[in-house]
Amino acid sequence: MFYHLLKYVLLGPLLRLVFRPRIEGLDHVPASGAAIIAGNHLSFSDHFLMPAVLRRRITFLAKAEYFTGPGLKGRLTAAFFRSAGQIPVDRSGKEAGRAAIREGLGVLGRDELLGIYPEGTRSHDGRLYKGKVGVAVMALTAGVPVVPCAMIGTFEAQPPGRRLPRVRPVAIRFGEPLDFSRYAGMEHEKTVLRAVTDEIMYAILALSGQEYVDRYAAEAKAEQEAEARAVRGRRFPRMPLG
């Protein structure tokens, strides 16, 4: 009930007013049955914009940090995500990845829509990064189609670090469902998982028009942060004590 209250009364109308989203290819999303919506991830607003325009309910695998924040703000954020039907996912380590896959397969097993960002984290610079193979594992194991989705303009509206979005129009594009039934029973083949994931990312790229980077976003983000710390260290060297 809270999900529908957010979508149709509280949050949905506000998002449409602020972003005035232009929707393309919505008919590509299946009207019933299980499917994965795989999208690029440019902004915190993506979590809410896509559900606001879909006709069906969608469940996202959300990072666990949204559910474990300290203080009143942390408790309110966790309550909000749980009420909206989002599932917390620990993104550290291989076992965490397997747990996320189990949760996702549970959603698909109920013939629902599962939302996932194959990059694994928000893009820090607006480019599209290499996808992780978990999306392929779930698609092949559950035998469901994957609908590519591109968020366009949300990075400019609310880039990482910006608390409140700018009022500006965005676009949301859904591509034709990708059918991977030809790989049935091959969900443990690493080369197949990589090929399926790359096909999904290429479809997202074709919709979004982003620059593609053939490396994982988390690695590129960590490298950039390390370089920034090094620059700050050169500008403001620590003075010796005494």
PDB file of N, CA, C and O in Angstrom, residues 107-138:
ATOM      1  N   VAL A 107      12.556 -12.620  -6.325  1.00  0.00           N
ATOM      2  CA  VAL A 107      11.635 -11.657  -6.936  1.00  0.00           C
ATOM      3  C   VAL A 107      11.113 -12.200  -8.267  1.00  0.00           C
ATOM      4  O   VAL A 107       9.910 -12.167  -8.544  1.00  0.00           O
ATOM      5  N   LEU A 108      12.018 -12.704  -9.089  1.00  0.00           N
ATOM      6  CA  LEU A 108      11.626 -13.231 -10.400  1.00  0.00           C
ATOM      7  C   LEU A 108      10.750 -14.471 -10.256  1.00  0.00           C
ATOM      8  O   LEU A 108       9.851 -14.702 -11.080  1.00  0.00           O
ATOM      9  N   GLY A 109      10.995 -15.249  -9.209  1.00  0.00           N
ATOM     10  CA  GLY A 109      10.188 -16.436  -8.982  1.00  0.00           C
ATOM     11  C   GLY A 109       8.740 -16.117  -8.651  1.00  0.00           C
ATOM     12  O   GLY A 109       7.859 -16.982  -8.780  1.00  0.00           O
ATOM     13  N   ARG A 110       8.488 -14.880  -8.249  1.00  0.00           N
ATOM     14  CA  ARG A 110       7.113 -14.435  -7.980  1.00  0.00           C
ATOM     15  C   ARG A 110       6.499 -13.745  -9.195  1.00  0.00           C
ATOM     16  O   ARG A 110       5.465 -13.084  -9.085  1.00  0.00           O
ATOM     17  N   ASP A 111       7.157 -13.890 -10.360  1.00  0.00           N
ATOM     18  CA  ASP A 111       6.673 -13.290 -11.614  1.00  0.00           C
ATOM     19  C   ASP A 111       6.597 -11.770 -11.539  1.00  0.00           C
ATOM     20  O   ASP A 111       5.711 -11.139 -12.114  1.00  0.00           O
ATOM     21  N   GLU A 112       7.570 -11.177 -10.857  1.00  0.00           N
ATOM     22  CA  GLU A 112       7.610  -9.726 -10.712  1.00  0.00           C
ATOM     23  C   GLU A 112       8.736  -9.126 -11.555  1.00  0.00           C
ATOM     24  O   GLU A 112       9.545  -9.840 -12.145  1.00  0.00           O
ATOM     25  N   LEU A 113       8.771  -7.802 -11.586  1.00  0.00           N
ATOM     26  CA  LEU A 113       9.853  -7.083 -12.256  1.00  0.00           C
ATOM     27  C   LEU A 113      10.990  -6.843 -11.276  1.00  0.00           C
ATOM     28  O   LEU A 113      10.771  -6.398 -10.144  1.00  0.00           O
ATOM     29  N   LEU A 114      12.204  -7.118 -11.724  1.00  0.00           N
ATOM     30  CA  LEU A 114      13.392  -6.870 -10.916  1.00  0.00           C
ATOM     31  C   LEU A 114      14.221  -5.788 -11.589  1.00  0.00           C
ATOM     32  O   LEU A 114      14.555  -5.894 -12.770  1.00  0.00           O
ATOM     33  N   GLY A 115      14.549  -4.751 -10.845  1.00  0.00           N
ATOM     34  CA  GLY A 115      15.397  -3.686 -11.366  1.00  0.00           C
ATOM     35  C   GLY A 115      16.830  -3.866 -10.897  1.00  0.00           C
ATOM     36  O   GLY A 115      17.082  -4.169  -9.728  1.00  0.00           O
ATOM     37  N   ILE A 116      17.772  -3.703 -11.796  1.00  0.00           N
ATOM     38  CA  ILE A 116      19.179  -3.885 -11.436  1.00  0.00           C
ATOM     39  C   ILE A 116      20.049  -2.947 -12.264  1.00  0.00           C
ATOM     40  O   ILE A 116      19.745  -2.641 -13.420  1.00  0.00           O
ATOM     41  N   TYR A 117      21.115  -2.469 -11.640  1.00  0.00           N
ATOM     42  CA  TYR A 117      22.115  -1.658 -12.330  1.00  0.00           C
ATOM     43  C   TYR A 117      23.362  -2.513 -12.496  1.00  0.00           C
ATOM     44  O   TYR A 117      24.124  -2.699 -11.528  1.00  0.00           O
ATOM     45  N   PRO A 118      23.607  -3.052 -13.670  1.00  0.00           N
ATOM     46  CA  PRO A 118      24.740  -3.977 -13.848  1.00  0.00           C
ATOM     47  C   PRO A 118      26.104  -3.371 -13.525  1.00  0.00           C
ATOM     48  O   PRO A 118      27.040  -4.111 -13.212  1.00  0.00           O
ATOM     49  N   GLU A 119      26.230  -2.028 -13.590  1.00  0.00           N
ATOM     50  CA  GLU A 119      27.514  -1.416 -13.258  1.00  0.00           C
ATOM     51  C   GLU A 119      27.864  -1.604 -11.787  1.00  0.00           C
ATOM     52  O   GLU A 119      29.034  -1.504 -11.403  1.00  0.00           O
ATOM     53  N   GLY A 120      26.845  -1.830 -10.945  1.00  0.00           N
ATOM     54  CA  GLY A 120      27.087  -2.086  -9.532  1.00  0.00           C
ATOM     55  C   GLY A 120      27.134  -0.858  -8.654  1.00  0.00           C
ATOM     56  O   GLY A 120      27.029  -0.959  -7.436  1.00  0.00           O
ATOM     57  N   THR A 121      27.283   0.324  -9.240  1.00  0.00           N
ATOM     58  CA  THR A 121      27.327   1.564  -8.489  1.00  0.00           C
ATOM     59  C   THR A 121      27.039   2.717  -9.446  1.00  0.00           C
ATOM     60  O   THR A 121      27.065   2.545 -10.664  1.00  0.00           O
ATOM     61  N   ARG A 122      26.766   3.876  -8.882  1.00  0.00           N
ATOM     62  CA  ARG A 122      26.525   5.039  -9.729  1.00  0.00           C
ATOM     63  C   ARG A 122      27.794   5.463 -10.465  1.00  0.00           C
ATOM     64  O   ARG A 122      28.892   5.408  -9.916  1.00  0.00           O
ATOM     65  N   SER A 123      27.612   5.890 -11.708  1.00  0.00           N
ATOM     66  CA  SER A 123      28.736   6.439 -12.461  1.00  0.00           C
ATOM     67  C   SER A 123      29.149   7.769 -11.829  1.00  0.00           C
ATOM     68  O   SER A 123      28.310   8.624 -11.561  1.00  0.00           O
ATOM     69  N   HIS A 124      30.434   7.934 -11.592  1.00  0.00           N
ATOM     70  CA  HIS A 124      30.919   9.167 -10.953  1.00  0.00           C
ATOM     71  C   HIS A 124      31.206  10.272 -11.961  1.00  0.00           C
ATOM     72  O   HIS A 124      31.439  11.418 -11.574  1.00  0.00           O
ATOM     73  N   ASP A 125      31.190   9.929 -13.252  1.00  0.00           N
ATOM     74  CA  ASP A 125      31.536  10.937 -14.262  1.00  0.00           C
ATOM     75  C   ASP A 125      30.583  10.941 -15.464  1.00  0.00           C
ATOM     76  O   ASP A 125      30.852  11.602 -16.465  1.00  0.00           O
ATOM     77  N   GLY A 126      29.483  10.211 -15.364  1.00  0.00           N
ATOM     78  CA  GLY A 126      28.499  10.221 -16.442  1.00  0.00           C
ATOM     79  C   GLY A 126      28.751   9.222 -17.552  1.00  0.00           C
ATOM     80  O   GLY A 126      27.927   9.098 -18.459  1.00  0.00           O
ATOM     81  N   ARG A 127      29.861   8.477 -17.482  1.00  0.00           N
ATOM     82  CA  ARG A 127      30.151   7.481 -18.503  1.00  0.00           C
ATOM     83  C   ARG A 127      29.545   6.132 -18.113  1.00  0.00           C
ATOM     84  O   ARG A 127      29.191   5.910 -16.954  1.00  0.00           O
ATOM     85  N   LEU A 128      29.449   5.232 -19.081  1.00  0.00           N
ATOM     86  CA  LEU A 128      28.908   3.897 -18.843  1.00  0.00           C
ATOM     87  C   LEU A 128      30.068   2.933 -18.648  1.00  0.00           C
ATOM     88  O   LEU A 128      30.979   2.864 -19.481  1.00  0.00           O
ATOM     89  N   TYR A 129      30.005   2.169 -17.549  1.00  0.00           N
ATOM     90  CA  TYR A 129      31.107   1.273 -17.206  1.00  0.00           C
ATOM     91  C   TYR A 129      30.735  -0.194 -17.412  1.00  0.00           C
ATOM     92  O   TYR A 129      29.572  -0.540 -17.605  1.00  0.00           O
ATOM     93  N   LYS A 130      31.734  -1.030 -17.356  1.00  0.00           N
ATOM     94  CA  LYS A 130      31.602  -2.461 -17.565  1.00  0.00           C
ATOM     95  C   LYS A 130      30.589  -3.065 -16.593  1.00  0.00           C
ATOM     96  O   LYS A 130      30.573  -2.732 -15.407  1.00  0.00           O
ATOM     97  N   GLY A 131      29.740  -3.968 -17.085  1.00  0.00           N
ATOM     98  CA  GLY A 131      28.716  -4.581 -16.251  1.00  0.00           C
ATOM     99  C   GLY A 131      29.238  -5.806 -15.511  1.00  0.00           C
ATOM    100  O   GLY A 131      30.086  -6.543 -16.010  1.00  0.00           O
ATOM    101  N   LYS A 132      28.696  -6.030 -14.329  1.00  0.00           N
ATOM    102  CA  LYS A 132      29.005  -7.238 -13.568  1.00  0.00           C
ATOM    103  C   LYS A 132      28.066  -8.355 -13.998  1.00  0.00           C
ATOM    104  O   LYS A 132      26.926  -8.111 -14.385  1.00  0.00           O
ATOM    105  N   VAL A 133      28.531  -9.599 -13.889  1.00  0.00           N
ATOM    106  CA  VAL A 133      27.820 -10.721 -14.512  1.00  0.00           C
ATOM    107  C   VAL A 133      26.617 -11.223 -13.719  1.00  0.00           C
ATOM    108  O   VAL A 133      25.922 -12.128 -14.169  1.00  0.00           O
ATOM    109  N   GLY A 134      26.349 -10.663 -12.556  1.00  0.00           N
ATOM    110  CA  GLY A 134      25.206 -11.110 -11.775  1.00  0.00           C
ATOM    111  C   GLY A 134      23.892 -11.013 -12.540  1.00  0.00           C
ATOM    112  O   GLY A 134      23.018 -11.882 -12.406  1.00  0.00           O
ATOM    113  N   VAL A 135      23.759  -9.986 -13.357  1.00  0.00           N
ATOM    114  CA  VAL A 135      22.529  -9.835 -14.152  1.00  0.00           C
ATOM    115  C   VAL A 135      22.370 -11.001 -15.112  1.00  0.00           C
ATOM    116  O   VAL A 135      21.252 -11.493 -15.343  1.00  0.00           O
ATOM    117  N   ALA A 136      23.478 -11.479 -15.678  1.00  0.00           N
ATOM    118  CA  ALA A 136      23.428 -12.618 -16.601  1.00  0.00           C
ATOM    119  C   ALA A 136      23.074 -13.902 -15.859  1.00  0.00           C
ATOM    120  O   ALA A 136      22.293 -14.722 -16.352  1.00  0.00           O
ATOM    121  N   VAL A 137      23.641 -14.091 -14.670  1.00  0.00           N
ATOM    122  CA  VAL A 137      23.332 -15.281 -13.878  1.00  0.00           C
ATOM    123  C   VAL A 137      21.828 -15.361 -13.612  1.00  0.00           C
ATOM    124  O   VAL A 137      21.198 -16.412 -13.786  1.00  0.00           O
ATOM    125  N   MET A 138      21.240 -14.234 -13.208  1.00  0.00           N
ATOM    126  CA  MET A 138      19.811 -14.231 -12.888  1.00  0.00           C
ATOM    127  C   MET A 138      18.955 -14.436 -14.131  1.00  0.00           C
ATOM    128  O   MET A 138      17.959 -15.162 -14.109  1.00  0.00           O
TER     129      MET A 138
END
